[in-house]
Amino acid sequence: MESFSLFFIYFMSLILGLVIGSFLNVVIFRTEKDMDFGGRSFCPKCKKKIVWYDNIPLLSFLWLGGKCRKCGKKIHWSYPAVEMAGSLLFLLAAFLVMNGGLNNFLSHYGTTAGLLKLFNQSPTAFNLHKFSFIATLLELVFLWSVFATSLAIFVYDLKHMLIPDSFTWMAIKIVAVFNVVSDSLLMLNIFSAKNQSLLMSVSEFAGSKTALGFNWLSEFFGIEEKTFLEKAIYLKSISGRYANTVVEGSALQGYFIDSTPGKIINFILETRTGSGLIIGLILALIFFAIVFFSKETWMGMGDVKLVFFIGFFLGALKGLIGIFLAFELGAIFGIALIVLGRAKMKTALPFGPFLLAGMLLALFVS
Ligand SMILES: [Zn+2]
């Protein structure tokens, strides 16, 4: 993508992240007070309504000097902090999507090919660019939504050592919609008669993006299904994420042609929904056992639902990496607090923030 449009997307991400961060402050506050979400924003101290120009994310905090205009009471630092965190997370999401960071499965080019099929469009260069861009927007909105809900969970757990069910359910619903939509678009390719040529065009397009070259791909599609996976492993070792997508797409077709039980399991694991559900449920069971046997002393039911969401979102491989990193981070942080004399062995820490930090780091593992 041209550098100007990339810059535009990153800039818009920063601004939108600020606005959503500001909205999350309201959601968190009103969930704490068990209020509904209608009506204007007001100062939590003097209860007076806040005029629109005093309600601009970050900027208003700065020009009001961090104080309410009406009563002069200090505005808590967590408000601008959440806005800035939202801004940075939205930028990070854009960076990940623009660099194929969501393509751990078939997602991007499977979605692109599926959209072409759905709208009955031929894979011309123009259409490929157009539908690839639509797929990118879809991924961007998805990752922004996941990051926004995660930020709300992070802040709430940090403040109250509690994760509201409504937050986790919202996160799970967002992932469910995206997983099912992208898998459906993928299936549309695999189960349709003309999928081979369509998928080839899209693969070619994907390949050209990584300078893999058409020769590679045509040779790749010419070989027998038996050697598919060997070739796939080799291609994976020498090429970037976009090529992975092509390789996995071809491998998927291979799985479908030869439907022995082992291949069907592999096939399920290649889909976002299948992989996510399996690892989400396994993680939730393990965490439930920990909560049950430790009698909620160092983890709660909120964490059980949270790890289901993380597994459902990240899928098998990254899901496990994310949880592993969460335990590492928790241990390092806990030891650091004890060494610095800020905590004792029995000081309780909320585990949700570590789980979410692990999830974020796992997204950067390819
Ligand atoms: Zn006030």
mmCIF file of C-alpha atoms and ligand atoms in Angstrom:
data_model
loop_
_atom_site.group_PDB
_atom_site.id
_atom_site.type_symbol
_atom_site.label_atom_id
_atom_site.label_comp_id
_atom_site.label_asym_id
_atom_site.label_seq_id
_atom_site.Cartn_x
_atom_site.Cartn_y
_atom_site.Cartn_z
ATOM 1 C CA MET A 1 0.000 0.000 0.000
ATOM 2 C CA GLU A 2 1.178 3.474 -0.741
ATOM 3 C CA SER A 3 2.889 5.251 2.093
ATOM 4 C CA PHE A 4 0.315 8.049 2.122
ATOM 5 C CA SER A 5 -2.688 5.749 2.626
ATOM 6 C CA LEU A 6 -0.719 3.796 5.227
ATOM 7 C CA PHE A 7 0.006 7.037 7.074
ATOM 8 C CA PHE A 8 -3.682 7.985 6.814
ATOM 9 C CA ILE A 9 -4.781 4.631 8.262
ATOM 10 C CA TYR A 10 -2.295 4.872 11.158
ATOM 11 C CA PHE A 11 -3.294 8.468 11.899
ATOM 12 C CA MET A 12 -7.015 7.625 11.862
ATOM 13 C CA SER A 13 -6.309 4.666 14.161
ATOM 14 C CA LEU A 14 -4.712 6.981 16.740
ATOM 15 C CA ILE A 15 -7.678 9.387 16.672
ATOM 16 C CA LEU A 16 -10.340 6.670 16.717
ATOM 17 C CA GLY A 17 -8.480 4.909 19.555
ATOM 18 C CA LEU A 18 -8.649 8.114 21.644
ATOM 19 C CA VAL A 19 -12.403 8.437 21.056
ATOM 20 C CA ILE A 20 -13.044 4.759 21.860
ATOM 21 C CA GLY A 21 -10.795 5.018 24.940
ATOM 22 C CA SER A 22 -12.940 7.927 26.121
ATOM 23 C CA PHE A 23 -16.085 5.857 25.487
ATOM 24 C CA LEU A 24 -14.572 2.940 27.464
ATOM 25 C CA ASN A 25 -14.040 5.277 30.446
ATOM 26 C CA VAL A 26 -17.796 5.916 30.433
ATOM 27 C CA VAL A 27 -18.593 2.185 30.036
ATOM 28 C CA ILE A 28 -16.261 1.279 32.932
ATOM 29 C CA PHE A 29 -17.601 4.048 35.196
ATOM 30 C CA ARG A 30 -21.249 3.228 34.529
ATOM 31 C CA THR A 31 -20.647 -0.506 34.969
ATOM 32 C CA GLU A 32 -19.019 0.250 38.350
ATOM 33 C CA LYS A 33 -22.033 2.322 39.416
ATOM 34 C CA ASP A 34 -24.491 -0.099 37.794
ATOM 35 C CA MET A 35 -25.996 2.704 35.688
ATOM 36 C CA ASP A 36 -27.472 2.532 32.189
ATOM 37 C CA PHE A 37 -25.559 3.914 29.210
ATOM 38 C CA GLY A 38 -27.962 6.655 28.070
ATOM 39 C CA GLY A 39 -27.565 10.383 28.796
ATOM 40 C CA ARG A 40 -24.717 12.883 28.731
ATOM 41 C CA SER A 41 -21.381 12.569 30.516
ATOM 42 C CA PHE A 42 -21.097 14.229 33.934
ATOM 43 C CA CYS A 43 -18.426 14.941 36.538
ATOM 44 C CA PRO A 44 -18.327 12.068 39.069
ATOM 45 C CA LYS A 45 -17.658 14.582 41.907
ATOM 46 C CA CYS A 46 -20.137 17.457 41.389
ATOM 47 C CA LYS A 47 -22.502 15.548 39.050
ATOM 48 C CA LYS A 48 -22.728 18.567 36.701
ATOM 49 C CA LYS A 49 -23.034 17.803 32.984
ATOM 50 C CA ILE A 50 -19.835 18.157 30.921
ATOM 51 C CA VAL A 51 -20.091 20.444 27.871
ATOM 52 C CA TRP A 52 -18.843 18.984 24.578
ATOM 53 C CA TYR A 53 -15.647 21.089 24.384
ATOM 54 C CA ASP A 54 -14.638 19.867 27.849
ATOM 55 C CA ASN A 55 -15.231 16.292 26.763
ATOM 56 C CA ILE A 56 -12.662 15.967 23.944
ATOM 57 C CA PRO A 57 -10.397 12.980 24.614
ATOM 58 C CA LEU A 58 -6.984 13.869 26.087
ATOM 59 C CA LEU A 59 -7.053 17.506 24.854
ATOM 60 C CA SER A 60 -9.745 18.599 27.339
ATOM 61 C CA PHE A 61 -7.803 16.999 30.186
ATOM 62 C CA LEU A 62 -4.733 19.008 29.145
ATOM 63 C CA TRP A 63 -6.378 22.428 28.750
ATOM 64 C CA LEU A 64 -8.480 22.001 31.893
ATOM 65 C CA GLY A 65 -5.240 21.287 33.745
ATOM 66 C CA GLY A 66 -6.644 17.944 34.874
ATOM 67 C CA LYS A 67 -9.468 19.613 36.873
ATOM 68 C CA CYS A 68 -13.262 19.803 36.525
ATOM 69 C CA ARG A 69 -14.316 23.240 35.178
ATOM 70 C CA LYS A 70 -17.291 23.436 37.555
ATOM 71 C CA CYS A 71 -16.020 22.144 40.914
ATOM 72 C CA GLY A 72 -12.236 22.234 40.370
ATOM 73 C CA LYS A 73 -11.797 18.674 41.674
ATOM 74 C CA LYS A 74 -8.979 16.663 40.102
ATOM 75 C CA ILE A 75 -9.867 14.339 37.255
ATOM 76 C CA HIS A 76 -8.334 10.908 37.963
ATOM 77 C CA TRP A 77 -5.212 10.195 35.885
ATOM 78 C CA SER A 78 -6.721 6.887 34.778
ATOM 79 C CA TYR A 79 -9.101 8.721 32.401
ATOM 80 C CA PRO A 80 -6.433 10.164 30.056
ATOM 81 C CA ALA A 81 -4.358 6.974 30.575
ATOM 82 C CA VAL A 82 -7.172 4.780 29.205
ATOM 83 C CA GLU A 83 -7.623 7.168 26.265
ATOM 84 C CA MET A 84 -3.919 6.990 25.405
ATOM 85 C CA ALA A 85 -3.898 3.194 25.821
ATOM 86 C CA GLY A 86 -6.872 2.973 23.426
ATOM 87 C CA SER A 87 -5.026 5.151 20.938
ATOM 88 C CA LEU A 88 -1.851 3.027 21.062
ATOM 89 C CA LEU A 89 -3.781 -0.256 20.891
ATOM 90 C CA PHE A 90 -5.723 0.909 17.812
ATOM 91 C CA LEU A 91 -2.439 1.887 16.146
ATOM 92 C CA LEU A 92 -0.968 -1.496 17.042
ATOM 93 C CA ALA A 93 -4.027 -3.249 15.592
ATOM 94 C CA ALA A 94 -3.618 -1.317 12.329
ATOM 95 C CA PHE A 95 0.068 -2.201 12.209
ATOM 96 C CA LEU A 96 -0.699 -5.897 12.750
ATOM 97 C CA VAL A 97 -3.445 -6.001 10.116
ATOM 98 C CA MET A 98 -1.373 -4.089 7.535
ATOM 99 C CA ASN A 99 1.492 -6.517 8.034
ATOM 100 C CA GLY A 100 -0.593 -9.679 7.798
ATOM 101 C CA GLY A 101 -0.509 -10.263 11.553
ATOM 102 C CA LEU A 102 -3.947 -11.857 11.575
ATOM 103 C CA ASN A 103 -3.048 -14.353 8.862
ATOM 104 C CA ASN A 104 -2.164 -17.191 11.170
ATOM 105 C CA PHE A 105 -4.706 -19.291 9.302
ATOM 106 C CA LEU A 106 -6.165 -18.658 5.916
ATOM 107 C CA SER A 107 -7.848 -15.526 6.944
ATOM 108 C CA HIS A 108 -6.904 -12.747 4.563
ATOM 109 C CA TYR A 109 -6.794 -14.381 1.138
ATOM 110 C CA GLY A 110 -9.430 -16.935 2.072
ATOM 111 C CA THR A 111 -11.685 -13.982 2.918
ATOM 112 C CA THR A 112 -10.702 -12.171 -0.299
ATOM 113 C CA ALA A 113 -11.447 -15.181 -2.488
ATOM 114 C CA GLY A 114 -14.681 -15.832 -0.597
ATOM 115 C CA LEU A 115 -15.842 -12.244 -1.093
ATOM 116 C CA LEU A 116 -15.120 -12.499 -4.836
ATOM 117 C CA LYS A 117 -17.188 -15.674 -4.965
ATOM 118 C CA LEU A 118 -19.977 -14.206 -2.828
ATOM 119 C CA PHE A 119 -20.364 -11.168 -5.089
ATOM 120 C CA ASN A 120 -19.798 -13.273 -8.200
ATOM 121 C CA GLN A 121 -16.855 -11.142 -9.349
ATOM 122 C CA SER A 122 -14.073 -12.288 -11.644
ATOM 123 C CA PRO A 123 -10.541 -12.148 -10.204
ATOM 124 C CA THR A 124 -9.242 -9.221 -12.239
ATOM 125 C CA ALA A 125 -6.336 -7.219 -10.816
ATOM 126 C CA PHE A 126 -8.720 -4.385 -9.914
ATOM 127 C CA ASN A 127 -11.199 -6.681 -8.168
ATOM 128 C CA LEU A 128 -8.421 -8.474 -6.295
ATOM 129 C CA HIS A 129 -7.128 -5.179 -4.934
ATOM 130 C CA LYS A 130 -10.632 -4.003 -4.116
ATOM 131 C CA PHE A 131 -11.734 -7.129 -2.257
ATOM 132 C CA SER A 132 -8.373 -7.530 -0.549
ATOM 133 C CA PHE A 133 -8.875 -4.000 0.776
ATOM 134 C CA ILE A 134 -12.406 -4.836 1.972
ATOM 135 C CA ALA A 135 -11.012 -7.910 3.734
ATOM 136 C CA THR A 136 -8.375 -5.683 5.370
ATOM 137 C CA LEU A 137 -11.073 -3.299 6.647
ATOM 138 C CA LEU A 138 -12.999 -6.266 8.040
ATOM 139 C CA GLU A 139 -9.908 -7.484 9.900
ATOM 140 C CA LEU A 140 -9.187 -3.983 11.158
ATOM 141 C CA VAL A 141 -12.683 -3.463 12.590
ATOM 142 C CA PHE A 142 -12.477 -6.922 14.155
ATOM 143 C CA LEU A 143 -9.098 -6.356 15.818
ATOM 144 C CA TRP A 144 -10.120 -2.879 17.016
ATOM 145 C CA SER A 145 -13.252 -4.368 18.627
ATOM 146 C CA VAL A 146 -11.226 -7.132 20.298
ATOM 147 C CA PHE A 147 -8.644 -4.641 21.606
ATOM 148 C CA ALA A 148 -11.312 -2.234 22.884
ATOM 149 C CA THR A 149 -13.154 -4.906 24.896
ATOM 150 C CA SER A 150 -9.815 -6.263 26.128
ATOM 151 C CA LEU A 151 -8.807 -2.811 27.363
ATOM 152 C CA ALA A 152 -12.084 -2.490 29.303
ATOM 153 C CA ILE A 153 -11.503 -5.923 30.898
ATOM 154 C CA PHE A 154 -7.861 -5.020 31.672
ATOM 155 C CA VAL A 155 -8.762 -1.775 33.451
ATOM 156 C CA TYR A 156 -11.756 -3.178 35.339
ATOM 157 C CA ASP A 157 -9.817 -6.208 36.623
ATOM 158 C CA LEU A 158 -6.891 -3.985 37.642
ATOM 159 C CA LYS A 159 -9.201 -1.655 39.615
ATOM 160 C CA HIS A 160 -11.589 -4.176 41.161
ATOM 161 C CA MET A 161 -10.015 -7.658 40.785
ATOM 162 C CA LEU A 162 -13.189 -8.605 38.981
ATOM 163 C CA ILE A 163 -14.160 -9.102 35.354
ATOM 164 C CA PRO A 164 -17.781 -8.191 34.514
ATOM 165 C CA ASP A 165 -19.474 -11.038 32.607
ATOM 166 C CA SER A 166 -20.971 -8.523 30.184
ATOM 167 C CA PHE A 167 -17.458 -7.499 29.048
ATOM 168 C CA THR A 168 -16.261 -11.073 28.461
ATOM 169 C CA TRP A 169 -19.466 -12.064 26.662
ATOM 170 C CA MET A 170 -19.126 -9.075 24.381
ATOM 171 C CA ALA A 171 -15.541 -10.122 23.562
ATOM 172 C CA ILE A 172 -16.618 -13.732 22.873
ATOM 173 C CA LYS A 173 -19.496 -12.572 20.636
ATOM 174 C CA ILE A 174 -17.160 -10.353 18.582
ATOM 175 C CA VAL A 175 -14.753 -13.260 18.030
ATOM 176 C CA ALA A 176 -17.623 -15.646 17.191
ATOM 177 C CA VAL A 177 -18.960 -13.330 14.482
ATOM 178 C CA PHE A 178 -15.557 -12.824 12.854
ATOM 179 C CA ASN A 179 -14.534 -16.499 13.075
ATOM 180 C CA VAL A 180 -17.787 -17.717 11.552
ATOM 181 C CA VAL A 181 -17.795 -15.065 8.804
ATOM 182 C CA SER A 182 -14.173 -15.673 7.748
ATOM 183 C CA ASP A 183 -14.580 -19.468 7.909
ATOM 184 C CA SER A 184 -17.790 -19.276 5.862
ATOM 185 C CA LEU A 185 -16.011 -17.240 3.190
ATOM 186 C CA LEU A 186 -13.235 -19.830 3.212
ATOM 187 C CA MET A 187 -15.699 -22.716 2.821
ATOM 188 C CA LEU A 188 -17.293 -20.891 -0.076
ATOM 189 C CA ASN A 189 -14.010 -21.418 -1.970
ATOM 190 C CA ILE A 190 -13.428 -24.973 -0.946
ATOM 191 C CA PHE A 191 -16.889 -26.322 -1.582
ATOM 192 C CA SER A 192 -17.553 -24.642 -4.909
ATOM 193 C CA ALA A 193 -16.799 -26.254 -8.263
ATOM 194 C CA LYS A 194 -14.764 -23.438 -9.800
ATOM 195 C CA ASN A 195 -12.741 -22.803 -6.643
ATOM 196 C CA GLN A 196 -9.445 -24.042 -8.085
ATOM 197 C CA SER A 197 -9.064 -21.276 -10.654
ATOM 198 C CA LEU A 198 -10.399 -18.614 -8.317
ATOM 199 C CA LEU A 199 -8.123 -19.625 -5.478
ATOM 200 C CA MET A 200 -5.226 -19.766 -7.918
ATOM 201 C CA SER A 201 -5.827 -16.189 -9.022
ATOM 202 C CA VAL A 202 -5.976 -15.034 -5.442
ATOM 203 C CA SER A 203 -2.887 -17.060 -4.575
ATOM 204 C CA GLU A 204 -1.098 -15.534 -7.526
ATOM 205 C CA PHE A 205 -2.077 -12.107 -6.262
ATOM 206 C CA ALA A 206 -0.886 -12.961 -2.770
ATOM 207 C CA GLY A 207 2.316 -14.403 -4.179
ATOM 208 C CA SER A 208 3.056 -11.315 -6.251
ATOM 209 C CA LYS A 209 2.861 -9.303 -3.051
ATOM 210 C CA THR A 210 5.774 -11.213 -1.561
ATOM 211 C CA ALA A 211 7.664 -11.426 -4.862
ATOM 212 C CA LEU A 212 7.307 -15.161 -4.670
ATOM 213 C CA GLY A 213 6.650 -15.219 -8.393
ATOM 214 C CA PHE A 214 4.128 -16.981 -10.550
ATOM 215 C CA ASN A 215 6.482 -19.820 -11.484
ATOM 216 C CA TRP A 216 6.760 -20.949 -7.938
ATOM 217 C CA LEU A 217 3.009 -21.012 -7.535
ATOM 218 C CA SER A 218 2.159 -22.780 -10.786
ATOM 219 C CA GLU A 219 4.757 -25.398 -9.993
ATOM 220 C CA PHE A 220 3.295 -25.576 -6.546
ATOM 221 C CA PHE A 221 -0.220 -26.188 -7.819
ATOM 222 C CA GLY A 222 1.023 -28.733 -10.355
ATOM 223 C CA ILE A 223 2.457 -31.125 -7.808
ATOM 224 C CA GLU A 224 0.647 -34.077 -6.281
ATOM 225 C CA GLU A 225 -1.295 -33.837 -3.070
ATOM 226 C CA LYS A 226 1.069 -36.263 -1.335
ATOM 227 C CA THR A 227 4.024 -33.898 -1.609
ATOM 228 C CA PHE A 228 1.876 -30.842 -0.864
ATOM 229 C CA LEU A 229 2.756 -30.679 2.796
ATOM 230 C CA GLU A 230 6.503 -31.196 2.304
ATOM 231 C CA LYS A 231 6.473 -28.352 -0.185
ATOM 232 C CA ALA A 232 4.333 -26.297 2.159
ATOM 233 C CA ILE A 233 6.814 -26.714 4.986
ATOM 234 C CA TYR A 234 9.662 -25.688 2.670
ATOM 235 C CA LEU A 235 7.777 -22.665 1.349
ATOM 236 C CA LYS A 236 6.891 -21.652 4.877
ATOM 237 C CA SER A 237 10.549 -21.703 5.845
ATOM 238 C CA ILE A 238 11.589 -19.350 3.047
ATOM 239 C CA SER A 239 8.658 -16.987 2.704
ATOM 240 C CA GLY A 240 6.592 -14.506 4.630
ATOM 241 C CA ARG A 241 3.104 -14.574 5.984
ATOM 242 C CA TYR A 242 1.288 -13.970 2.706
ATOM 243 C CA ALA A 243 2.868 -17.037 1.214
ATOM 244 C CA ASN A 244 1.836 -19.001 4.308
ATOM 245 C CA THR A 245 -1.717 -18.151 3.412
ATOM 246 C CA VAL A 246 -1.313 -19.574 -0.072
ATOM 247 C CA VAL A 247 0.353 -22.699 1.250
ATOM 248 C CA GLU A 248 -2.309 -23.260 3.857
ATOM 249 C CA GLY A 249 -5.039 -22.666 1.305
ATOM 250 C CA SER A 250 -3.643 -25.352 -0.935
ATOM 251 C CA ALA A 251 -3.092 -27.687 1.977
ATOM 252 C CA LEU A 252 -6.724 -27.178 2.973
ATOM 253 C CA GLN A 253 -7.875 -28.358 -0.415
ATOM 254 C CA GLY A 254 -5.623 -31.355 0.038
ATOM 255 C CA TYR A 255 -7.289 -32.161 3.361
ATOM 256 C CA PHE A 256 -10.677 -31.922 1.747
ATOM 257 C CA ILE A 257 -9.834 -34.232 -1.159
ATOM 258 C CA ASP A 258 -8.528 -36.944 1.162
ATOM 259 C CA SER A 259 -10.991 -37.077 4.037
ATOM 260 C CA THR A 260 -9.426 -39.619 6.405
ATOM 261 C CA PRO A 261 -10.117 -38.921 10.114
ATOM 262 C CA GLY A 262 -6.626 -37.517 10.734
ATOM 263 C CA LYS A 263 -6.972 -35.071 7.862
ATOM 264 C CA ILE A 264 -10.427 -34.000 9.004
ATOM 265 C CA ILE A 265 -8.978 -33.096 12.411
ATOM 266 C CA ASN A 266 -6.230 -31.122 10.676
ATOM 267 C CA PHE A 267 -8.876 -29.451 8.560
ATOM 268 C CA ILE A 268 -10.879 -28.421 11.640
ATOM 269 C CA LEU A 269 -7.696 -27.090 13.244
ATOM 270 C CA GLU A 270 -7.037 -24.957 10.149
ATOM 271 C CA THR A 271 -10.320 -23.071 10.582
ATOM 272 C CA ARG A 272 -10.527 -20.163 13.006
ATOM 273 C CA THR A 273 -13.732 -21.434 14.617
ATOM 274 C CA GLY A 274 -12.577 -25.046 15.012
ATOM 275 C CA SER A 275 -9.111 -24.268 16.304
ATOM 276 C CA GLY A 276 -10.405 -21.495 18.563
ATOM 277 C CA LEU A 277 -13.219 -23.545 20.103
ATOM 278 C CA ILE A 278 -10.993 -26.549 20.821
ATOM 279 C CA ILE A 279 -8.206 -24.595 22.522
ATOM 280 C CA GLY A 280 -10.659 -22.210 24.228
ATOM 281 C CA LEU A 281 -12.528 -25.105 25.839
ATOM 282 C CA ILE A 282 -9.322 -26.926 26.862
ATOM 283 C CA LEU A 283 -7.909 -23.760 28.481
ATOM 284 C CA ALA A 284 -11.218 -23.017 30.223
ATOM 285 C CA LEU A 285 -11.299 -26.572 31.647
ATOM 286 C CA ILE A 286 -7.712 -26.310 32.945
ATOM 287 C CA PHE A 287 -8.396 -22.917 34.532
ATOM 288 C CA PHE A 288 -11.674 -24.169 35.996
ATOM 289 C CA ALA A 289 -9.736 -27.006 37.666
ATOM 290 C CA ILE A 290 -7.231 -24.492 39.094
ATOM 291 C CA VAL A 291 -10.041 -22.266 40.421
ATOM 292 C CA PHE A 292 -11.932 -25.253 41.829
ATOM 293 C CA PHE A 293 -8.995 -26.864 43.655
ATOM 294 C CA SER A 294 -7.454 -23.600 44.885
ATOM 295 C CA LYS A 295 -10.933 -22.450 46.050
ATOM 296 C CA GLU A 296 -10.610 -19.185 44.092
ATOM 297 C CA THR A 297 -7.581 -18.087 46.115
ATOM 298 C CA TRP A 298 -5.451 -17.008 43.175
ATOM 299 C CA MET A 299 -7.823 -17.051 40.233
ATOM 300 C CA GLY A 300 -11.546 -16.568 39.762
ATOM 301 C CA MET A 301 -14.340 -17.651 37.447
ATOM 302 C CA GLY A 302 -13.786 -14.435 35.489
ATOM 303 C CA ASP A 303 -10.370 -15.775 34.452
ATOM 304 C CA VAL A 304 -11.956 -19.056 33.263
ATOM 305 C CA LYS A 305 -14.234 -17.161 30.850
ATOM 306 C CA LEU A 306 -11.385 -14.868 29.847
ATOM 307 C CA VAL A 307 -9.090 -17.739 28.795
ATOM 308 C CA PHE A 308 -11.926 -19.182 26.715
ATOM 309 C CA PHE A 309 -12.126 -15.858 24.870
ATOM 310 C CA ILE A 310 -8.332 -15.753 24.397
ATOM 311 C CA GLY A 311 -8.213 -19.306 23.011
ATOM 312 C CA PHE A 312 -11.228 -18.680 20.759
ATOM 313 C CA PHE A 313 -9.557 -15.540 19.412
ATOM 314 C CA LEU A 314 -5.964 -16.766 19.009
ATOM 315 C CA GLY A 315 -6.514 -20.393 17.995
ATOM 316 C CA ALA A 316 -4.473 -23.409 19.114
ATOM 317 C CA LEU A 317 -0.843 -22.397 18.647
ATOM 318 C CA LYS A 318 -0.940 -18.710 19.551
ATOM 319 C CA GLY A 319 -3.495 -19.428 22.290
ATOM 320 C CA LEU A 320 -1.047 -21.693 24.107
ATOM 321 C CA ILE A 321 1.826 -19.249 23.571
ATOM 322 C CA GLY A 322 -0.324 -16.401 24.950
ATOM 323 C CA ILE A 323 -1.216 -18.288 28.143
ATOM 324 C CA PHE A 324 2.400 -19.385 28.618
ATOM 325 C CA LEU A 325 3.554 -15.766 28.297
ATOM 326 C CA ALA A 326 0.872 -14.662 30.778
ATOM 327 C CA PHE A 327 2.284 -16.990 33.460
ATOM 328 C CA GLU A 328 5.822 -15.796 32.684
ATOM 329 C CA LEU A 329 4.794 -12.137 32.956
ATOM 330 C CA GLY A 330 2.848 -12.798 36.163
ATOM 331 C CA ALA A 331 5.839 -14.552 37.740
ATOM 332 C CA ILE A 332 8.337 -11.850 36.712
ATOM 333 C CA PHE A 333 6.043 -9.073 37.933
ATOM 334 C CA GLY A 334 5.289 -10.850 41.216
ATOM 335 C CA ILE A 335 8.971 -11.489 41.965
ATOM 336 C CA ALA A 336 9.861 -7.900 41.043
ATOM 337 C CA LEU A 337 7.233 -6.565 43.479
ATOM 338 C CA ILE A 338 8.538 -8.767 46.307
ATOM 339 C CA VAL A 339 12.186 -7.832 45.597
ATOM 340 C CA LEU A 340 11.245 -4.133 45.562
ATOM 341 C CA GLY A 341 9.420 -4.642 48.857
ATOM 342 C CA ARG A 342 6.094 -3.545 47.366
ATOM 343 C CA ALA A 343 4.362 -6.864 47.993
ATOM 344 C CA LYS A 344 4.452 -9.936 50.197
ATOM 345 C CA MET A 345 4.044 -13.571 49.103
ATOM 346 C CA LYS A 346 0.343 -13.393 49.910
ATOM 347 C CA THR A 347 -0.478 -10.112 48.140
ATOM 348 C CA ALA A 348 -3.272 -10.804 45.668
ATOM 349 C CA LEU A 349 -2.788 -9.703 42.061
ATOM 350 C CA PRO A 350 -5.493 -9.751 39.404
ATOM 351 C CA PHE A 351 -4.519 -12.274 36.719
ATOM 352 C CA GLY A 352 -6.665 -10.887 33.882
ATOM 353 C CA PRO A 353 -4.215 -8.104 32.913
ATOM 354 C CA PHE A 354 -1.397 -10.675 32.578
ATOM 355 C CA LEU A 355 -3.581 -12.939 30.437
ATOM 356 C CA LEU A 356 -4.414 -10.027 28.141
ATOM 357 C CA ALA A 357 -0.781 -8.879 27.957
ATOM 358 C CA GLY A 358 0.203 -12.460 27.031
ATOM 359 C CA MET A 359 -2.515 -12.460 24.354
ATOM 360 C CA LEU A 360 -1.179 -9.218 22.887
ATOM 361 C CA LEU A 361 2.415 -10.513 22.785
ATOM 362 C CA ALA A 362 1.305 -13.804 21.188
ATOM 363 C CA LEU A 363 -0.092 -11.829 18.239
ATOM 364 C CA PHE A 364 3.469 -10.848 17.347
ATOM 365 C CA VAL A 365 4.628 -14.465 17.180
ATOM 366 C CA SER A 366 4.345 -15.683 13.607
HETATM 367 ZN ZN ZN B 1 -16.989 18.563 38.977
#
